[in-house]
Amino acid sequence: DFKTEHLLRIRKVLSQLHAACGDDDDTKLVKMVQKLPRQKKGQWKAWKKLECRLKKELKQELMHVTHNLSKHQRAVWDLGIRNLYENEYIGGDAFTIFDKDGRTSMPHGLPSTTEIAHTFSLLEGSLQHVVQRLGRPQALTACRSILNGFLPHKLWPFIEHHL
């Protein structure tokens, strides 16, 4: 829906926006971000209520990355942003849209499929040990973080297949 360069610009400007507005009320800030594609140029009064200190360059970049979106892009933008504060399955990860420099925090880097295969091999060994002593578990849960990228989308099919 959005080209890679456009997404990078959006993430960068959102991190700058967060720095300009602070983190006192991220939910209100997200709701304002949701309205950006429909905001008229020069209409920044509502942002002052959030005590945002928006410089001219930041305002211009916000307008540049959110205006002239196609109808489909606007719909995707609206749904995606709305899900950040309405979807009960998206929790603390939601505000990673404001991460500095457009990068999410990756404490250990992105795993390769080889690393994941090794981890699953270790998990399988542990599970065999549990099954031998306690029997088969009724359920097994694997978490893949939707927003912060600890398990990138490109690895989900590999992981799901091996579960």
mmCIF file of C-alpha atoms in Angstrom:
data_model
loop_
_atom_site.group_PDB
_atom_site.id
_atom_site.type_symbol
_atom_site.label_atom_id
_atom_site.label_comp_id
_atom_site.label_asym_id
_atom_site.label_seq_id
_atom_site.Cartn_x
_atom_site.Cartn_y
_atom_site.Cartn_z
ATOM 1 C CA ASP A 1 0.000 0.000 0.000
ATOM 2 C CA PHE A 2 2.866 2.389 0.812
ATOM 3 C CA LYS A 3 6.289 2.378 -0.811
ATOM 4 C CA THR A 4 9.242 1.622 1.459
ATOM 5 C CA GLU A 5 10.687 5.152 1.202
ATOM 6 C CA HIS A 6 7.314 6.627 2.106
ATOM 7 C CA LEU A 7 6.996 4.369 5.148
ATOM 8 C CA LEU A 8 10.474 5.335 6.313
ATOM 9 C CA ARG A 9 9.603 9.036 5.985
ATOM 10 C CA ILE A 10 6.357 8.474 7.900
ATOM 11 C CA ARG A 11 8.162 6.666 10.733
ATOM 12 C CA LYS A 12 10.836 9.347 10.902
ATOM 13 C CA VAL A 13 8.355 12.218 11.016
ATOM 14 C CA LEU A 14 6.218 10.420 13.625
ATOM 15 C CA SER A 15 9.250 10.062 15.887
ATOM 16 C CA GLN A 16 9.950 13.778 15.447
ATOM 17 C CA LEU A 17 6.295 14.514 16.178
ATOM 18 C CA HIS A 18 6.443 12.514 19.375
ATOM 19 C CA ALA A 19 9.514 14.437 20.478
ATOM 20 C CA ALA A 20 7.703 17.717 19.743
ATOM 21 C CA CYS A 21 4.529 16.683 21.583
ATOM 22 C CA GLY A 22 5.929 14.617 24.447
ATOM 23 C CA ASP A 23 4.466 11.436 25.801
ATOM 24 C CA ASP A 24 1.934 12.791 28.285
ATOM 25 C CA ASP A 25 -1.007 11.500 26.256
ATOM 26 C CA ASP A 26 -0.018 9.155 23.436
ATOM 27 C CA THR A 27 -3.629 8.100 22.812
ATOM 28 C CA LYS A 28 -4.696 11.666 22.007
ATOM 29 C CA LEU A 29 -1.606 12.076 19.856
ATOM 30 C CA VAL A 30 -2.415 8.883 17.921
ATOM 31 C CA LYS A 31 -5.970 10.155 17.328
ATOM 32 C CA MET A 32 -4.554 13.412 15.950
ATOM 33 C CA VAL A 33 -2.170 11.455 13.715
ATOM 34 C CA GLN A 34 -5.156 9.490 12.414
ATOM 35 C CA LYS A 35 -6.750 12.745 11.199
ATOM 36 C CA LEU A 36 -3.644 14.041 9.406
ATOM 37 C CA PRO A 37 -4.617 12.883 5.892
ATOM 38 C CA ARG A 38 -7.851 14.900 6.202
ATOM 39 C CA GLN A 39 -6.312 17.921 7.919
ATOM 40 C CA LYS A 40 -6.263 21.131 5.902
ATOM 41 C CA LYS A 41 -2.968 22.938 5.500
ATOM 42 C CA GLY A 42 -2.452 25.567 8.168
ATOM 43 C CA GLN A 43 -4.942 23.989 10.586
ATOM 44 C CA TRP A 44 -2.683 23.331 13.589
ATOM 45 C CA LYS A 45 -4.800 24.828 16.382
ATOM 46 C CA ALA A 46 -5.871 21.435 17.761
ATOM 47 C CA TRP A 47 -2.226 20.411 18.062
ATOM 48 C CA LYS A 48 -1.574 23.336 20.409
ATOM 49 C CA LYS A 49 -4.076 21.814 22.859
ATOM 50 C CA LEU A 50 -1.711 18.844 23.119
ATOM 51 C CA GLU A 51 1.057 21.353 23.842
ATOM 52 C CA CYS A 52 2.956 20.258 20.740
ATOM 53 C CA ARG A 53 5.857 22.461 19.754
ATOM 54 C CA LEU A 54 5.676 22.008 15.986
ATOM 55 C CA LYS A 55 8.272 23.771 13.904
ATOM 56 C CA LYS A 56 7.486 24.816 10.346
ATOM 57 C CA GLU A 57 9.644 22.037 8.853
ATOM 58 C CA LEU A 58 7.888 19.368 10.919
ATOM 59 C CA LYS A 59 4.469 20.633 9.878
ATOM 60 C CA GLN A 60 5.530 20.601 6.232
ATOM 61 C CA GLU A 61 6.844 17.049 6.439
ATOM 62 C CA LEU A 62 3.709 15.835 8.243
ATOM 63 C CA MET A 63 1.601 17.344 5.460
ATOM 64 C CA HIS A 64 3.885 15.947 2.770
ATOM 65 C CA VAL A 65 3.746 12.326 3.979
ATOM 66 C CA THR A 66 0.015 12.293 4.731
ATOM 67 C CA HIS A 67 -1.539 14.343 1.926
ATOM 68 C CA ASN A 68 -2.207 13.152 -1.599
ATOM 69 C CA LEU A 69 -2.814 9.612 -0.392
ATOM 70 C CA SER A 70 -5.012 7.457 -2.584
ATOM 71 C CA LYS A 71 -8.480 6.561 -1.327
ATOM 72 C CA HIS A 72 -7.194 3.080 -0.479
ATOM 73 C CA GLN A 73 -4.120 4.444 1.336
ATOM 74 C CA ARG A 74 -6.320 6.784 3.396
ATOM 75 C CA ALA A 75 -8.551 3.848 4.345
ATOM 76 C CA VAL A 76 -5.523 1.749 5.321
ATOM 77 C CA TRP A 77 -4.061 4.677 7.286
ATOM 78 C CA ASP A 78 -7.324 5.233 9.138
ATOM 79 C CA LEU A 79 -7.817 1.550 9.975
ATOM 80 C CA GLY A 80 -4.204 1.040 11.032
ATOM 81 C CA ILE A 81 -4.076 4.075 13.291
ATOM 82 C CA ARG A 82 -7.540 3.399 14.746
ATOM 83 C CA ASN A 83 -6.455 -0.144 15.610
ATOM 84 C CA LEU A 84 -3.624 1.274 17.705
ATOM 85 C CA TYR A 85 -6.075 2.569 20.293
ATOM 86 C CA GLU A 86 -9.183 0.417 19.727
ATOM 87 C CA ASN A 87 -7.891 -3.112 19.123
ATOM 88 C CA GLU A 88 -7.723 -5.022 22.405
ATOM 89 C CA TYR A 89 -4.995 -7.294 21.022
ATOM 90 C CA ILE A 90 -2.578 -4.454 20.420
ATOM 91 C CA GLY A 91 -1.146 -3.289 23.706
ATOM 92 C CA GLY A 92 2.036 -1.513 24.694
ATOM 93 C CA ASP A 93 3.570 -2.158 21.281
ATOM 94 C CA ALA A 94 1.194 0.349 19.713
ATOM 95 C CA PHE A 95 3.288 3.374 20.449
ATOM 96 C CA THR A 96 6.344 1.955 18.666
ATOM 97 C CA ILE A 97 5.045 4.030 15.728
ATOM 98 C CA PHE A 98 6.778 6.882 17.519
ATOM 99 C CA ASP A 99 10.134 5.090 17.917
ATOM 100 C CA LYS A 100 13.142 7.292 17.375
ATOM 101 C CA ASP A 101 14.621 7.359 13.878
ATOM 102 C CA GLY A 102 11.845 5.119 12.591
ATOM 103 C CA ARG A 103 13.421 1.981 14.006
ATOM 104 C CA THR A 104 11.878 -0.296 16.565
ATOM 105 C CA SER A 105 13.921 -1.484 19.487
ATOM 106 C CA MET A 106 15.525 -4.772 18.568
ATOM 107 C CA PRO A 107 17.604 -5.787 21.568
ATOM 108 C CA HIS A 108 19.064 -8.879 19.927
ATOM 109 C CA GLY A 109 18.731 -8.052 16.240
ATOM 110 C CA LEU A 110 16.627 -9.847 13.651
ATOM 111 C CA PRO A 111 16.896 -13.628 13.854
ATOM 112 C CA SER A 112 17.697 -15.653 10.749
ATOM 113 C CA THR A 113 15.704 -18.747 9.814
ATOM 114 C CA THR A 114 18.735 -20.801 10.899
ATOM 115 C CA GLU A 115 18.623 -19.212 14.362
ATOM 116 C CA ILE A 116 14.879 -19.758 14.591
ATOM 117 C CA ALA A 117 15.238 -23.395 13.462
ATOM 118 C CA HIS A 118 17.860 -23.912 16.178
ATOM 119 C CA THR A 119 15.589 -22.302 18.794
ATOM 120 C CA PHE A 120 12.677 -24.500 17.730
ATOM 121 C CA SER A 121 14.954 -27.532 17.927
ATOM 122 C CA LEU A 122 15.783 -26.615 21.528
ATOM 123 C CA LEU A 123 12.094 -26.035 22.252
ATOM 124 C CA GLU A 124 11.224 -29.415 20.770
ATOM 125 C CA GLY A 125 13.812 -31.094 23.017
ATOM 126 C CA SER A 126 12.396 -29.335 26.068
ATOM 127 C CA LEU A 127 8.851 -30.286 25.109
ATOM 128 C CA GLN A 128 9.843 -33.932 24.643
ATOM 129 C CA HIS A 129 11.240 -33.863 28.176
ATOM 130 C CA VAL A 130 7.962 -32.371 29.505
ATOM 131 C CA VAL A 131 5.827 -34.878 27.564
ATOM 132 C CA GLN A 132 7.847 -37.821 28.920
ATOM 133 C CA ARG A 133 7.363 -36.691 32.502
ATOM 134 C CA LEU A 134 3.974 -34.938 32.515
ATOM 135 C CA GLY A 135 2.207 -35.940 29.313
ATOM 136 C CA ARG A 136 1.163 -33.885 26.307
ATOM 137 C CA PRO A 137 0.161 -30.305 27.075
ATOM 138 C CA GLN A 138 -3.349 -29.313 26.056
ATOM 139 C CA ALA A 139 -2.105 -26.119 24.444
ATOM 140 C CA LEU A 140 1.123 -24.517 23.335
ATOM 141 C CA THR A 141 1.312 -20.794 22.700
ATOM 142 C CA ALA A 142 3.922 -19.028 20.593
ATOM 143 C CA CYS A 143 3.903 -15.243 20.573
ATOM 144 C CA ARG A 144 4.803 -13.208 17.547
ATOM 145 C CA SER A 145 4.785 -9.511 18.228
ATOM 146 C CA ILE A 146 2.631 -7.705 15.680
ATOM 147 C CA LEU A 147 4.166 -4.258 15.918
ATOM 148 C CA ASN A 148 7.642 -4.259 17.386
ATOM 149 C CA GLY A 149 9.161 -6.709 14.958
ATOM 150 C CA PHE A 150 10.717 -9.292 17.246
ATOM 151 C CA LEU A 151 9.422 -11.844 14.740
ATOM 152 C CA PRO A 152 9.216 -10.101 11.375
ATOM 153 C CA HIS A 153 6.302 -10.880 9.051
ATOM 154 C CA LYS A 154 8.625 -12.609 6.573
ATOM 155 C CA LEU A 155 9.453 -15.261 9.217
ATOM 156 C CA TRP A 156 5.876 -16.008 10.317
ATOM 157 C CA PRO A 157 5.185 -18.685 7.664
ATOM 158 C CA PHE A 158 8.399 -20.511 8.625
ATOM 159 C CA ILE A 159 7.535 -20.352 12.320
ATOM 160 C CA GLU A 160 3.888 -21.305 11.909
ATOM 161 C CA HIS A 161 4.830 -24.281 9.736
ATOM 162 C CA HIS A 162 7.240 -25.567 12.384
ATOM 163 C CA LEU A 163 4.809 -25.251 15.276
#
